[in-house]
XYZ file of C-alpha atoms in Angstrom:
351
model
C 168.236 -27.359 -200.915
C 167.746 -27.019 -204.681
C 170.846 -24.804 -205.058
C 172.831 -27.275 -202.978
C 171.704 -30.175 -205.161
C 172.583 -28.198 -208.298
C 176.027 -27.628 -206.842
C 176.377 -31.294 -206.075
C 175.216 -32.202 -209.566
C 177.723 -29.863 -211.251
C 180.476 -31.183 -208.997
C 179.620 -34.759 -209.832
C 179.536 -33.949 -213.550
C 182.935 -32.293 -213.338
C 184.444 -35.147 -211.401
C 182.766 -37.675 -213.667
C 184.185 -35.888 -216.691
C 187.674 -36.246 -215.271
C 187.136 -39.955 -214.708
C 185.738 -40.403 -218.230
C 188.765 -38.624 -219.640
C 190.922 -41.066 -217.761
C 188.879 -43.977 -219.056
C 189.233 -42.719 -222.626
C 192.988 -42.485 -222.199
C 193.038 -46.048 -220.948
C 190.932 -47.153 -223.935
C 193.499 -45.585 -226.327
C 196.354 -47.412 -224.657
C 198.190 -50.016 -226.834
C 197.829 -52.630 -224.100
C 195.420 -55.459 -225.038
C 192.071 -55.682 -223.179
C 192.025 -57.744 -220.014
C 189.733 -60.637 -219.326
C 186.826 -59.628 -217.070
C 187.754 -62.494 -214.756
C 191.427 -61.666 -214.512
C 192.978 -60.378 -211.317
C 193.895 -57.152 -213.077
C 190.257 -56.569 -214.092
C 188.967 -57.235 -210.590
C 191.557 -54.876 -209.145
C 190.553 -52.211 -211.650
C 186.845 -52.642 -210.761
C 187.636 -52.253 -207.089
C 189.684 -49.157 -207.862
C 186.787 -47.714 -209.900
C 184.354 -48.304 -207.011
C 186.728 -46.625 -204.621
C 187.159 -43.719 -207.029
C 183.396 -43.326 -207.377
C 183.053 -43.306 -203.596
C 185.691 -40.594 -203.348
C 183.921 -38.657 -206.091
C 180.595 -38.773 -204.242
C 182.165 -37.711 -200.962
C 184.118 -34.850 -202.524
C 180.968 -33.590 -204.243
C 178.937 -33.731 -201.059
C 181.643 -32.072 -199.018
C 181.498 -29.042 -201.284
C 177.990 -28.344 -199.996
C 178.126 -29.987 -196.578
C 181.350 -29.048 -194.841
C 180.596 -31.102 -191.741
C 177.683 -33.243 -192.890
C 179.655 -36.437 -193.454
C 183.044 -37.868 -192.584
C 185.826 -36.590 -194.842
C 187.989 -39.651 -194.417
C 188.165 -41.913 -197.461
C 188.133 -45.474 -196.193
C 186.021 -48.480 -196.978
C 183.785 -47.607 -199.992
C 180.798 -49.288 -198.307
C 181.159 -47.042 -195.245
C 181.638 -44.021 -197.488
C 178.436 -44.700 -199.415
C 176.594 -45.324 -196.128
C 177.577 -41.827 -195.013
C 176.612 -40.395 -198.388
C 173.129 -41.910 -198.251
C 172.775 -40.845 -194.616
C 173.568 -37.255 -195.581
C 171.087 -37.409 -198.457
C 168.368 -38.729 -196.110
C 168.973 -35.815 -193.742
C 168.784 -33.362 -196.638
C 165.521 -34.930 -197.820
C 164.077 -34.765 -194.290
C 165.060 -31.099 -193.927
C 163.466 -30.313 -197.261
C 160.209 -32.076 -196.319
C 160.083 -30.261 -192.950
C 160.617 -26.940 -194.727
C 157.793 -27.718 -197.146
C 155.435 -28.660 -194.314
C 156.231 -25.454 -192.407
C 155.596 -23.449 -195.561
C 152.301 -25.189 -196.276
C 151.015 -25.146 -192.696
C 149.113 -21.805 -192.914
C 147.452 -22.849 -196.167
C 146.582 -26.286 -194.788
C 144.997 -24.762 -191.685
C 142.999 -22.261 -193.740
C 141.783 -24.961 -196.106
C 140.929 -27.306 -193.236
C 138.708 -24.637 -191.676
C 136.909 -24.071 -194.980
C 136.589 -27.807 -195.596
C 135.125 -28.598 -192.159
C 132.819 -25.593 -192.373
C 131.545 -26.678 -195.780
C 130.964 -30.281 -194.690
C 129.072 -29.161 -191.588
C 126.983 -26.726 -193.606
C 125.964 -29.454 -196.036
C 125.130 -31.707 -193.082
C 122.992 -28.944 -191.589
C 121.126 -28.479 -194.855
C 120.204 -32.168 -194.896
C 119.277 -32.278 -191.185
C 118.342 -28.942 -189.528
C 118.207 -30.620 -186.093
C 121.958 -31.287 -186.131
C 122.549 -28.183 -183.975
C 119.906 -28.842 -181.336
C 122.427 -29.830 -178.628
C 124.591 -26.810 -179.414
C 121.566 -24.547 -179.081
C 120.716 -26.120 -175.717
C 124.323 -25.658 -174.548
C 124.403 -21.951 -175.407
C 120.898 -21.348 -174.109
C 121.725 -22.965 -170.765
C 124.909 -20.901 -170.546
C 122.893 -17.704 -171.074
C 120.502 -18.756 -168.291
C 123.379 -19.392 -165.891
C 124.875 -15.983 -166.647
C 121.512 -14.280 -166.154
C 120.991 -16.055 -162.831
C 124.416 -14.826 -161.669
C 123.610 -11.273 -162.832
C 126.392 -11.296 -165.428
C 126.153 -9.199 -168.559
C 125.249 -11.460 -171.477
C 126.874 -10.415 -174.744
C 127.810 -12.551 -177.771
C 131.496 -12.620 -176.759
C 130.928 -13.228 -173.048
C 128.318 -15.906 -173.757
C 130.658 -17.886 -176.012
C 133.614 -17.484 -173.633
C 131.537 -18.696 -170.683
C 130.189 -21.612 -172.714
C 133.708 -22.813 -173.541
C 134.826 -22.415 -169.920
C 131.966 -24.658 -168.847
C 133.551 -27.450 -170.904
C 136.621 -27.508 -168.622
C 134.739 -26.725 -165.420
C 131.868 -29.195 -165.495
C 130.565 -32.156 -167.418
C 128.302 -30.754 -170.121
C 125.559 -33.173 -171.094
C 124.527 -33.608 -173.816
C 127.755 -32.843 -175.669
C 127.242 -30.089 -178.290
C 127.597 -31.233 -181.883
C 130.231 -28.565 -182.574
C 132.378 -29.840 -179.699
C 132.138 -33.576 -180.357
C 135.535 -33.730 -182.096
C 137.256 -31.678 -179.373
C 135.888 -33.402 -176.254
C 139.118 -35.291 -175.467
C 141.156 -32.112 -175.899
C 138.975 -30.165 -173.461
C 139.176 -33.062 -170.977
C 142.975 -32.987 -171.121
C 143.025 -29.214 -170.650
C 140.709 -29.523 -167.649
C 142.923 -32.210 -166.105
C 146.106 -30.185 -166.604
C 144.493 -26.983 -165.309
C 143.196 -28.699 -162.171
C 146.735 -29.968 -161.462
C 148.163 -26.454 -161.871
C 145.509 -24.850 -159.647
C 145.815 -27.586 -157.026
C 149.615 -27.197 -156.955
C 149.348 -23.427 -156.531
C 146.745 -23.848 -153.777
C 148.842 -26.453 -151.939
C 151.914 -24.217 -152.093
C 150.013 -21.216 -150.702
C 148.352 -23.245 -147.951
C 151.582 -24.893 -146.796
C 153.697 -21.763 -146.968
C 151.079 -19.856 -144.992
C 150.428 -22.589 -142.446
C 153.950 -23.902 -141.780
C 155.833 -20.637 -141.971
C 159.062 -19.156 -143.361
C 160.805 -22.543 -143.569
C 158.854 -23.315 -146.773
C 159.234 -19.980 -148.553
C 162.087 -21.006 -150.871
C 161.379 -21.758 -154.529
C 162.908 -25.237 -154.268
C 160.038 -26.329 -152.012
C 157.424 -24.974 -154.419
C 159.059 -26.785 -157.340
C 159.054 -30.062 -155.398
C 155.325 -29.655 -154.746
C 154.726 -29.103 -158.470
C 156.728 -32.180 -159.440
C 154.931 -34.400 -156.907
C 151.447 -33.314 -158.006
C 152.200 -33.537 -161.746
C 153.760 -36.965 -161.439
C 150.841 -38.376 -159.492
C 148.170 -36.978 -161.829
C 150.027 -37.911 -165.032
C 147.773 -40.951 -165.465
C 145.049 -40.060 -167.974
C 142.480 -41.983 -165.913
C 142.858 -39.358 -163.181
C 140.777 -36.312 -164.052
C 141.398 -34.329 -160.846
C 143.984 -34.390 -158.014
C 141.161 -34.855 -155.498
C 140.803 -38.440 -156.726
C 144.214 -39.320 -155.253
C 144.392 -36.709 -152.509
C 145.561 -39.184 -149.797
C 148.559 -40.182 -151.925
C 149.376 -36.557 -152.698
C 149.040 -35.614 -149.027
C 151.509 -38.270 -147.819
C 154.024 -37.355 -150.522
C 153.805 -33.674 -149.650
C 154.219 -34.402 -145.939
C 157.522 -36.070 -146.832
C 158.506 -33.024 -148.894
C 157.743 -30.751 -145.939
C 159.877 -32.942 -143.658
C 162.794 -32.824 -146.097
C 162.503 -29.046 -146.483
C 162.341 -28.251 -142.743
C 165.862 -29.455 -141.919
C 166.470 -27.416 -138.800
C 164.352 -29.744 -136.678
C 162.161 -32.817 -136.977
C 158.454 -32.205 -137.286
C 156.323 -33.629 -134.522
C 153.442 -35.951 -135.291
C 151.032 -33.164 -134.374
C 152.649 -30.817 -136.915
C 152.519 -33.533 -139.596
C 148.855 -34.069 -138.854
C 148.289 -30.331 -139.170
C 149.892 -30.429 -142.633
C 147.589 -33.312 -143.604
C 144.551 -31.371 -142.418
C 145.526 -28.300 -144.431
C 145.896 -30.386 -147.588
C 142.742 -32.383 -146.918
C 140.795 -29.129 -146.818
C 141.555 -28.757 -150.550
C 139.353 -31.786 -151.206
C 136.260 -29.654 -150.815
C 135.147 -28.068 -154.124
C 134.147 -24.995 -152.099
C 137.617 -24.497 -150.568
C 138.190 -20.740 -150.597
C 141.832 -20.864 -151.725
C 141.189 -23.325 -154.535
C 138.066 -21.501 -155.730
C 139.877 -18.151 -155.760
C 142.748 -19.513 -157.846
C 140.356 -21.307 -160.180
C 138.420 -18.091 -160.838
C 141.666 -16.244 -161.543
C 142.701 -18.966 -163.993
C 139.330 -18.684 -165.770
C 139.705 -14.918 -166.072
C 143.210 -15.421 -167.440
C 141.922 -17.871 -170.070
C 139.145 -15.452 -171.024
C 141.655 -12.641 -171.558
C 143.772 -14.946 -173.741
C 140.752 -15.816 -175.909
C 139.998 -12.085 -176.253
C 143.522 -11.478 -177.498
C 144.796 -9.808 -174.330
C 148.024 -11.329 -173.031
C 148.158 -10.082 -169.474
C 150.451 -11.032 -166.598
C 150.122 -14.326 -164.789
C 147.478 -13.998 -162.031
C 148.542 -13.518 -158.447
C 149.082 -16.825 -156.650
C 150.583 -18.554 -159.696
C 154.075 -17.095 -159.458
C 155.743 -20.510 -159.183
C 153.289 -22.267 -161.517
C 153.150 -19.385 -164.002
C 154.843 -21.215 -166.870
C 152.533 -24.194 -166.372
C 149.456 -21.969 -166.447
C 150.671 -20.263 -169.618
C 151.235 -23.615 -171.293
C 147.744 -24.875 -170.475
C 146.284 -21.516 -171.511
C 148.028 -21.754 -174.876
C 146.493 -25.188 -175.509
C 143.046 -23.970 -174.495
C 143.265 -20.871 -176.682
C 144.360 -22.919 -179.698
C 141.415 -25.325 -179.343
C 138.877 -22.537 -178.846
C 140.237 -20.379 -181.682
C 140.138 -23.220 -184.196
C 136.643 -24.254 -183.103
C 135.433 -20.681 -183.430
C 137.015 -20.440 -186.867
C 135.110 -23.491 -188.077
C 131.750 -22.994 -186.355
C 131.742 -19.203 -185.882
C 128.937 -18.499 -188.385
C 126.707 -21.144 -186.777
C 127.417 -19.784 -183.283
C 126.529 -16.279 -184.435
C 123.091 -17.360 -185.663
C 122.339 -19.317 -182.487
C 123.564 -16.557 -180.143
C 121.432 -13.980 -181.970
C 118.391 -16.193 -181.440
C 119.278 -16.832 -177.779
C 119.810 -13.169 -176.946
C 116.453 -12.253 -178.459
C 114.723 -14.750 -176.154
C 114.058 -13.541 -172.567
C 116.054 -15.627 -170.093
C 114.375 -17.498 -167.282
C 115.967 -16.282 -164.039
C 115.212 -19.382 -162.031
């Protein structure tokens, strides 16, 4: 941008020099000066404005071959295009600066938040009590389920609890990210529910629903109906989803009309997903959790089985989750390390 502006500046100076030379020649002319209110003077002023407009456009066109219109018409329109081109150049330059500064801004933000929290902790040592309770409870749950409790697995499981259940009280280190975790949980439940509905319907109805177009219609229906932020899980509007998906099944099975008994069977299969203990939904949810854990550990594996149609959606939600967790760990990592060391040295109550 700077080199382009230097080029524009040199072009303007050159063009301006030519105009000044012309003005000097006119000043040396033997003709007497004209009155500023004469028609000749007004015509000359208009000509000078038009010439300046042409000068600006010619200078800009040297650096921007297709940035503005090359036609020389009304000077007002010409200057409007000139200023429009300059605004675009300024916007591009600002965007470039922001992209360049982004890594430094992120690094400084982590250090700033960490320093502010450390000073807060020095003034009030109890500020981490809820975080300690959160991690301690997570360690107890893992011990009860006979899972190996390590610093990495404990922290991963603790973060997964934030999108799987309502953690109360909210840990101090998570208070600023609560809304983000809620959104991730809502989006993940929609993805898992869509994948479960597709598997259940394709298995129960038969080959007529095996095409990808049907699976995409199911995705669209579920995502549209759960787009409202007040809806935290598809189960809240399962009757609406069920009726919409029955219509999708009818449209997909074109060879014959479904009987009322077959439609009722479809409703029953979808209604079974309302139970939190539904085997298909639980299996897909566990696979999604394992996939998120691998992402947080830096392992980018394939999309889990059962999410072939919703794979891109799962990857998108996983990317959001990983970004939130990574930034939170970057800020509060030292505090987590101290708490986890204390928790692991305390025998867990297996009750």
